[in-house]
mmCIF file of C-alpha atoms in Angstrom:
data_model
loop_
_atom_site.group_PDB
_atom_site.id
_atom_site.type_symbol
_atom_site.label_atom_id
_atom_site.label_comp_id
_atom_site.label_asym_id
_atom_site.label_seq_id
_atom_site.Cartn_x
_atom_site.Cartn_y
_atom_site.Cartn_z
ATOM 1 C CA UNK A 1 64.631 246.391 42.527
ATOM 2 C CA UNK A 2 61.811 244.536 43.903
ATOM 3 C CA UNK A 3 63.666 244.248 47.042
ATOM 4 C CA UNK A 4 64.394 247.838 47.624
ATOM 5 C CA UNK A 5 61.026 248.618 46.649
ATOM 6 C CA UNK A 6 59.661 246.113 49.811
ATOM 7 C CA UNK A 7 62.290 247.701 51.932
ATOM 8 C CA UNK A 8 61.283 251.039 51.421
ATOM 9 C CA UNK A 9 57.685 250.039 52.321
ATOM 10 C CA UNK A 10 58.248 248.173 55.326
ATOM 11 C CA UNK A 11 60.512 251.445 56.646
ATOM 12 C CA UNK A 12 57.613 254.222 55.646
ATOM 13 C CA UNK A 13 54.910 251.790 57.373
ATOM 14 C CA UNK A 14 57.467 251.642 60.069
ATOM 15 C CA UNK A 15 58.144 255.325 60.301
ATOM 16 C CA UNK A 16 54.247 256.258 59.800
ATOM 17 C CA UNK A 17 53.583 253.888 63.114
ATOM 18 C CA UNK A 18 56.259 255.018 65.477
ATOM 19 C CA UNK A 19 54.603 258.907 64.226
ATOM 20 C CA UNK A 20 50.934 257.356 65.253
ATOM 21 C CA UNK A 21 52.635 255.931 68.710
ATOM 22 C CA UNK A 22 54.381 259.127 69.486
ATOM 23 C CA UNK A 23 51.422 261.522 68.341
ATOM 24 C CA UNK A 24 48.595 260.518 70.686
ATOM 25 C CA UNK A 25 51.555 260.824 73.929
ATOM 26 C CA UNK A 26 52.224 264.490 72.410
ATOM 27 C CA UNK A 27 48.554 264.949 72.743
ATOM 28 C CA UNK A 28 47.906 263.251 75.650
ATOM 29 C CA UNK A 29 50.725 265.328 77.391
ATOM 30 C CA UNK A 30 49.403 268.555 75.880
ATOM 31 C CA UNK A 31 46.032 268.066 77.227
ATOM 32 C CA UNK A 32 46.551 266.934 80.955
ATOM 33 C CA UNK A 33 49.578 270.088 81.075
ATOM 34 C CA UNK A 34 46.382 272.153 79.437
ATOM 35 C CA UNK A 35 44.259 270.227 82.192
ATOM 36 C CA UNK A 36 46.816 271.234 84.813
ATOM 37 C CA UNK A 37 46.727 275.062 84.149
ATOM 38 C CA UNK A 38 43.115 274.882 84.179
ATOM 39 C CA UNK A 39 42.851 273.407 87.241
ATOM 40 C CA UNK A 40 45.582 275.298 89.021
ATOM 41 C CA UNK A 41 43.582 278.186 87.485
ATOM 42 C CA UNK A 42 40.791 276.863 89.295
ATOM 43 C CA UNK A 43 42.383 276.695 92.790
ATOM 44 C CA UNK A 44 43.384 280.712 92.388
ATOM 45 C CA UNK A 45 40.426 281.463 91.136
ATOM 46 C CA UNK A 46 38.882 283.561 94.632
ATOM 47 C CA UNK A 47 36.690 284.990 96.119
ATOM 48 C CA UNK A 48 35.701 289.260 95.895
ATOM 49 C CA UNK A 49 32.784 291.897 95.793
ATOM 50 C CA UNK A 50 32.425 292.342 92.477
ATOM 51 C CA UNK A 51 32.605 290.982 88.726
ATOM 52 C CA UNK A 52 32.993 287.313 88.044
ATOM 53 C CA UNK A 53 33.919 286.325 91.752
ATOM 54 C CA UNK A 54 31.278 288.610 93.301
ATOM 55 C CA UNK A 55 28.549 287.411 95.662
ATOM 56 C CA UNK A 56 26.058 286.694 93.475
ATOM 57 C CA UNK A 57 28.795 283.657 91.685
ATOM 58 C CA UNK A 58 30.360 282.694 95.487
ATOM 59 C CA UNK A 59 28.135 279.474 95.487
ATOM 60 C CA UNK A 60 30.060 278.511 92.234
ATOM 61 C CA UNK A 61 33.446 278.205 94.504
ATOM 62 C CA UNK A 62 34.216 274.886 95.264
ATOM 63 C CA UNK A 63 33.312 273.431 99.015
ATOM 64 C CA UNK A 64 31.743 275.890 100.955
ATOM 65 C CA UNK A 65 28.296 276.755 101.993
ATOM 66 C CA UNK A 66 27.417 279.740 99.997
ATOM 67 C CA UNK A 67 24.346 278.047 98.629
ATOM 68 C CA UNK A 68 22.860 276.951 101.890
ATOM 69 C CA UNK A 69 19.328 278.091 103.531
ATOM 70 C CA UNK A 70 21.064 279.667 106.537
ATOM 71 C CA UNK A 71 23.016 282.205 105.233
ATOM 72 C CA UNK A 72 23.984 286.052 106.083
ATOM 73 C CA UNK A 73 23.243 288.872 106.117
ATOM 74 C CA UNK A 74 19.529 289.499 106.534
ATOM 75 C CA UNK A 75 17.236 292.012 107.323
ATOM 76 C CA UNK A 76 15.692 292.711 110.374
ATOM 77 C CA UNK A 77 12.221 293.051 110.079
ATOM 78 C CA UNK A 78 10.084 290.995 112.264
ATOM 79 C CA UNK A 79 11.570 289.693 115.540
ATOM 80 C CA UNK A 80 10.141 287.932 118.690
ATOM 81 C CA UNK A 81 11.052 289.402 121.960
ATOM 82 C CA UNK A 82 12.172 286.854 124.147
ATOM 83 C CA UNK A 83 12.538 287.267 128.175
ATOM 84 C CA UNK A 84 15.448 283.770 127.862
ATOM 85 C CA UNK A 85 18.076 285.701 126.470
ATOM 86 C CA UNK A 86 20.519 286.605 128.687
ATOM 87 C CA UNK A 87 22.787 289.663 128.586
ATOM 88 C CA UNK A 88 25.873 288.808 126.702
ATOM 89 C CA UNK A 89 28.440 288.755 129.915
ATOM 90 C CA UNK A 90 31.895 290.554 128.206
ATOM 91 C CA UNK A 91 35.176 289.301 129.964
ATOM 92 C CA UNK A 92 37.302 292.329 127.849
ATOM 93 C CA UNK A 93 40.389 293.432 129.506
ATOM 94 C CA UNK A 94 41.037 297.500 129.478
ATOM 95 C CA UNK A 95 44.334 297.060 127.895
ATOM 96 C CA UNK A 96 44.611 294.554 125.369
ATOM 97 C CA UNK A 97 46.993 293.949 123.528
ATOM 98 C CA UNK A 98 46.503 294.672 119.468
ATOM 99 C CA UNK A 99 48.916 292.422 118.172
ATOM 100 C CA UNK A 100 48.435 293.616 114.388
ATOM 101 C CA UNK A 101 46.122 295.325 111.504
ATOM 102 C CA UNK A 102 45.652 293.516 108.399
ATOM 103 C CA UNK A 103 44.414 294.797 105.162
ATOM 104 C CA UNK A 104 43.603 291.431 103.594
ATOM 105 C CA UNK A 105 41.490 293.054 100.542
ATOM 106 C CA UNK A 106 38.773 292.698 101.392
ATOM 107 C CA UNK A 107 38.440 294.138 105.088
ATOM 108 C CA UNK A 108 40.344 296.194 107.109
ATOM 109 C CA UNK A 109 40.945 293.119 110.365
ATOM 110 C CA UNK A 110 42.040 293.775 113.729
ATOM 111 C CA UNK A 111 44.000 290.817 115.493
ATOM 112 C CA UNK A 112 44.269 290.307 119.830
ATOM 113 C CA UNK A 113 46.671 288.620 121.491
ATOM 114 C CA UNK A 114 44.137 285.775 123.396
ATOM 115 C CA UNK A 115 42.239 286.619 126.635
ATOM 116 C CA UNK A 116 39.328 288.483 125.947
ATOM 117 C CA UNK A 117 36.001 286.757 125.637
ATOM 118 C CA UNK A 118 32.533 286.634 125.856
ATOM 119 C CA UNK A 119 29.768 284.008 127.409
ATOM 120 C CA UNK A 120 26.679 283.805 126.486
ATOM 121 C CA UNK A 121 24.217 281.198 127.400
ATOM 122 C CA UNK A 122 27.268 279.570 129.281
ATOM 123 C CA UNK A 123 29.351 278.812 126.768
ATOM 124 C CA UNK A 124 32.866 281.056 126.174
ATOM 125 C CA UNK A 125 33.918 282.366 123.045
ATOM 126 C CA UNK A 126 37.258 283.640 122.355
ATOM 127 C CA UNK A 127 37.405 286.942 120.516
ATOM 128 C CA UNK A 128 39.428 285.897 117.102
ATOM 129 C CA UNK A 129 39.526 289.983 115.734
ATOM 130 C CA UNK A 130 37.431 291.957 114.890
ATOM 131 C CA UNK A 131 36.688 293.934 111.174
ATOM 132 C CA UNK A 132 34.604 295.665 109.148
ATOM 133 C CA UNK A 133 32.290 296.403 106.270
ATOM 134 C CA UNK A 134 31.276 299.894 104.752
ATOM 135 C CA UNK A 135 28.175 300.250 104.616
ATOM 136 C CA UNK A 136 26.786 297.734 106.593
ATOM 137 C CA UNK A 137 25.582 293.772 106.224
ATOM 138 C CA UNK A 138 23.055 293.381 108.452
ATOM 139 C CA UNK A 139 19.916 296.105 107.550
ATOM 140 C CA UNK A 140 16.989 296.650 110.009
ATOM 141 C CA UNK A 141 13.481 297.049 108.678
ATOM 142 C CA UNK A 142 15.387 298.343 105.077
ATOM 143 C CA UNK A 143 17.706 300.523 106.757
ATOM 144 C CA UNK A 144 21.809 299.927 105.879
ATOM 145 C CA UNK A 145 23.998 301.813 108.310
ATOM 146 C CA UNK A 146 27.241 303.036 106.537
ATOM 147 C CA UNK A 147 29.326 301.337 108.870
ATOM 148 C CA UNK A 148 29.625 298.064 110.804
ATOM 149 C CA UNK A 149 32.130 296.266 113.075
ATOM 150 C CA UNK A 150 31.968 292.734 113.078
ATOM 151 C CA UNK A 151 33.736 291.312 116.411
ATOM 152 C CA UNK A 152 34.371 287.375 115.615
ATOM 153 C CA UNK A 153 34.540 284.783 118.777
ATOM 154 C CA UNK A 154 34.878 281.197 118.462
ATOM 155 C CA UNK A 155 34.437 278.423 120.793
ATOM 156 C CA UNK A 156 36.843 275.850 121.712
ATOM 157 C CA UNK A 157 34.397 273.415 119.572
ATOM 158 C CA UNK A 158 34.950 275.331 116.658
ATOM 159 C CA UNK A 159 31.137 277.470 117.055
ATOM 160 C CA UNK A 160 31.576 281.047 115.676
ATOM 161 C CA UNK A 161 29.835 283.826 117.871
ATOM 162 C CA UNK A 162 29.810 287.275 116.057
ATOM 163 C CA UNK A 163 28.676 290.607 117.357
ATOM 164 C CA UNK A 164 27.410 293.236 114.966
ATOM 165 C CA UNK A 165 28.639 296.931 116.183
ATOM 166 C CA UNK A 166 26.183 299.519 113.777
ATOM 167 C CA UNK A 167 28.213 302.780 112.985
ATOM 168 C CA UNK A 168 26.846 305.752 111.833
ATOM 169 C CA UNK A 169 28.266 308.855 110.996
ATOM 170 C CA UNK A 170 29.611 312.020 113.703
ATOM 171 C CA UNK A 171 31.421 315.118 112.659
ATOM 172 C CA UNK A 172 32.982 315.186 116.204
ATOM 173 C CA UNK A 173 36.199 313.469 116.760
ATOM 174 C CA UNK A 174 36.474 310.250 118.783
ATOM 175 C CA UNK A 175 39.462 309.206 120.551
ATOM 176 C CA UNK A 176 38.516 305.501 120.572
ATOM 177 C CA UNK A 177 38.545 305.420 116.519
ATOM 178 C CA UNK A 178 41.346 308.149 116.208
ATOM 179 C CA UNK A 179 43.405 305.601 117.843
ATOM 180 C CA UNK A 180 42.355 302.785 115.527
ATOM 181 C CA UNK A 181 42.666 305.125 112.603
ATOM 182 C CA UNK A 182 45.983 305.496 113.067
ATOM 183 C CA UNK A 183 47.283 301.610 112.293
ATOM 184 C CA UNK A 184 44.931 301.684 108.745
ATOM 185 C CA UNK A 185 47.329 299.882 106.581
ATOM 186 C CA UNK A 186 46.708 301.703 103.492
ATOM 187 C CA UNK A 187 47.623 298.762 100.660
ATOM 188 C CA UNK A 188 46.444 295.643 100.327
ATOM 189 C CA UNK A 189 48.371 292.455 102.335
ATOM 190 C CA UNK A 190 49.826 295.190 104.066
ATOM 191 C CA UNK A 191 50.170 294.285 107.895
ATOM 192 C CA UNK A 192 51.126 296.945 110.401
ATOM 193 C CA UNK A 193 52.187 295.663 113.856
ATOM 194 C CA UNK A 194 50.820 297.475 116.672
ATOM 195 C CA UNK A 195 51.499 295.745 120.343
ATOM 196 C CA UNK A 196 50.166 298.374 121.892
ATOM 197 C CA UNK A 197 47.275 298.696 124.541
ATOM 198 C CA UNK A 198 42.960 298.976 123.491
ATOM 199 C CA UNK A 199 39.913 299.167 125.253
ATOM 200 C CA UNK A 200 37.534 296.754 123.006
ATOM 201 C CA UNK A 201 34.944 297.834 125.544
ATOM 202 C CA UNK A 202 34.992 301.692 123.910
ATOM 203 C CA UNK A 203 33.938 300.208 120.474
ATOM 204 C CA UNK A 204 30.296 298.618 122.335
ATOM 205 C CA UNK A 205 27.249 300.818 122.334
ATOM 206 C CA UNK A 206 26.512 301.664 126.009
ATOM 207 C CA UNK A 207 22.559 299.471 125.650
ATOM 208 C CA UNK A 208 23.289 296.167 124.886
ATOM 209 C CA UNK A 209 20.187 294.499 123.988
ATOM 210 C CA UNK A 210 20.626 292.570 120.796
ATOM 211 C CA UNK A 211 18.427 290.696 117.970
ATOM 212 C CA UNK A 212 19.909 287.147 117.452
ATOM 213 C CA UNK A 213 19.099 284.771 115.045
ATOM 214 C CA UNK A 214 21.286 281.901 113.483
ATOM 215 C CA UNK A 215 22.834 282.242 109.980
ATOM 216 C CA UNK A 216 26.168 282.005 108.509
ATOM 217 C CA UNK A 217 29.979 283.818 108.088
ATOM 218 C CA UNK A 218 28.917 286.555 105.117
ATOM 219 C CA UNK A 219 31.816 285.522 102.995
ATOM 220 C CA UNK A 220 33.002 282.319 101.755
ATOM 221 C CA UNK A 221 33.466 279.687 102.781
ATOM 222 C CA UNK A 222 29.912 281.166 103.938
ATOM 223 C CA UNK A 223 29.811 278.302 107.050
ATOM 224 C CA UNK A 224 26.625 277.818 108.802
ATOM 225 C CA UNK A 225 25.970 277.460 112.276
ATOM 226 C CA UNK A 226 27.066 281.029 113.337
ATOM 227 C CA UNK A 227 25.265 282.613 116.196
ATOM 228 C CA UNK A 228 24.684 286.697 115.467
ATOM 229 C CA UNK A 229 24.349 288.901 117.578
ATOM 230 C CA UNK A 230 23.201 292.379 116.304
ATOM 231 C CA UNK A 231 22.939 295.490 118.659
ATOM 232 C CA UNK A 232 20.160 297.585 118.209
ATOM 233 C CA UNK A 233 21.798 300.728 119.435
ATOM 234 C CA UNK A 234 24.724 302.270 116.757
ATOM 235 C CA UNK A 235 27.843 303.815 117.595
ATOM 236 C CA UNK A 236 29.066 306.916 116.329
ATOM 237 C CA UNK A 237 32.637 306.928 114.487
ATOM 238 C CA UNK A 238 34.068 310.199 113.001
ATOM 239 C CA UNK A 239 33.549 310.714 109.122
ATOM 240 C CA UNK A 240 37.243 310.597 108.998
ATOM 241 C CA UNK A 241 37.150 306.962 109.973
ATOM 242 C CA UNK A 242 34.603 305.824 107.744
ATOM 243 C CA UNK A 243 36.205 307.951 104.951
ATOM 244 C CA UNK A 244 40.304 306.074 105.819
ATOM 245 C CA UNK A 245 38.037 302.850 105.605
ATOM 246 C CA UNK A 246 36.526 303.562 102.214
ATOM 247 C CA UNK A 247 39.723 304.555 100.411
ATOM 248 C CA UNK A 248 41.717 301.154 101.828
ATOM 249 C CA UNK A 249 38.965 298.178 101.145
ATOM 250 C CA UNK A 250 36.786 297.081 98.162
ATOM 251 C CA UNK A 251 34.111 299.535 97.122
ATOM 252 C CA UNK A 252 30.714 298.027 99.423
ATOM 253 C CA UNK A 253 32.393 295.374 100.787
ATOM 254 C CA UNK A 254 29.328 293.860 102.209
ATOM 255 C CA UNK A 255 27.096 290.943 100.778
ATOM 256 C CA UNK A 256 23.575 291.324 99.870
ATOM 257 C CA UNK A 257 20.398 290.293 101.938
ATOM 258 C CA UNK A 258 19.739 286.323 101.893
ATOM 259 C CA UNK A 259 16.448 284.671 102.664
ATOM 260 C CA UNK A 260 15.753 283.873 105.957
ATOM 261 C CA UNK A 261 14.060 280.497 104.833
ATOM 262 C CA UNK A 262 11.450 280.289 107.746
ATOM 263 C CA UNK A 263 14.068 281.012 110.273
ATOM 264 C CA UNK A 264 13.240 283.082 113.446
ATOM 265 C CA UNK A 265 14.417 286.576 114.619
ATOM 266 C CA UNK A 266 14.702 286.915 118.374
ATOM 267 C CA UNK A 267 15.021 290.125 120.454
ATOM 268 C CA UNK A 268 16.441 290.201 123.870
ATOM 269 C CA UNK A 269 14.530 292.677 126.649
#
């Protein structure tokens, strides 16, 4: 009896060990597959204009510079004229090729086969596509257009150049943005492909003096060490551009004013 009794014992402590060996592993696996999702949760977690992922919470986004001192947009308030800026010299061909439109979700982006670009201060940049944001980024002295085109270049040392086109509203038609209008892909990741022939010259006002000033890419990963170049003359685009634009990307797809941290607004002649 005595002998059962030991038996019996030494197979519950048995038992009740292999359960404390196998529990912590059924834990441990739990929490690193609960670990996983999180961080897998993490990586999708992106960026957009409003809510929880909104600009205010785009510094919270792992590795980028949304944080930084030289950020984008700002206003325009008080420049310095300065006789050393040159013109911007525009090497656009009169038919370009548009190879496709792009509504990514949050913009509305134009793509070019390569070949048109722009110098400025002797270096080239490459013009990468252009898109845009309704209303405007950029305001000057308070004022926020409700339209801007933001034409993206890039050196072949990785420097972004970006020209800011202001829009504001005409009731006339205009064939330059009929033509556009007509390759709006209307849902989001939608791509349209166009190959057909554009003027990018038609979309620049006719005076191109500029403020310039160095900041950052408005949305994330927000890099710094982008050259802007704002026109001070607008465009005029037909309301029925503006309106195509507003039904097809993110309610005010624009981010707010950042501070210009002691940085310098310059104004070519």
């Amino acid at each position: 009896m005595k002998r059962i009794k030991i038996i019996f014992v030494i197979g519950f402590v048995i038992t009740a060990i292999t359960a404390c060996n196998n529990k912590p592993k059924e834990i441990e696996n739990s929490v690193t597959s609960s670990d996983s999702i999180k961080k897998e949760e993490h990586h999708k977690k992106h960026w957009n204009y409003d809510g929880e992922t909104g600009p205010e919470h785009w510094s919270e986004i792992d590795q980028n510079d949304c944080g930084g001192n030289a950020q984008s947009p700002v206003d325009i308030v008080e420049t310095e004229k300065d006789k050393t800026l040159k013109p911007i010299e525009f090497h656009y061909n009169q038919k370009t090729k548009i190879h496709d439109v792009i509504n990514n979700g949050h913009s509305i982006q134009f793509d070019f086969e390569p070949g048109d670009y722009v110098v400025i201060n002797g270096n080239q940049y490459d013009l990468k596509q252009f898109h845009f944001h309704e209303p405007a980024e950029h305001t000057i002295k308070g004022v926020r257009y409700p339209l801007v085109i933001h034409m993206v270049h890039k050196s072949k040392e990785g420097k972004f150049a970006v020209l800011a086109i202001m829009a504001q509203e005409n009731k006339k038609s205009n064939e330059t943005f009929e033509f556009l209008d007509k390759y709006l892909p209307s849902k989001v990741n939608d791509t349209v492909k166009v190959d057909n022939d554009f003027n990018i010259s038609k979309v620049l006002p006719q005076n191109k003096t500029y403020y310039n000033y160095t900041g950052s890419l408005t949305t994330p990963p927000c890099t710094e060490g982008v050259e802007w170049f704002i026109f001070k003359n607008q465009i005029d685009v037909s309301v029925k551009m503006i309106q195509d634009l507003k039904k097809i990307m993110p309610l005010n797809n624009f981010r707010n004013i950042q501070e210009l941290n002691g940085r310098k607004i310059k104004e070519s002649i």
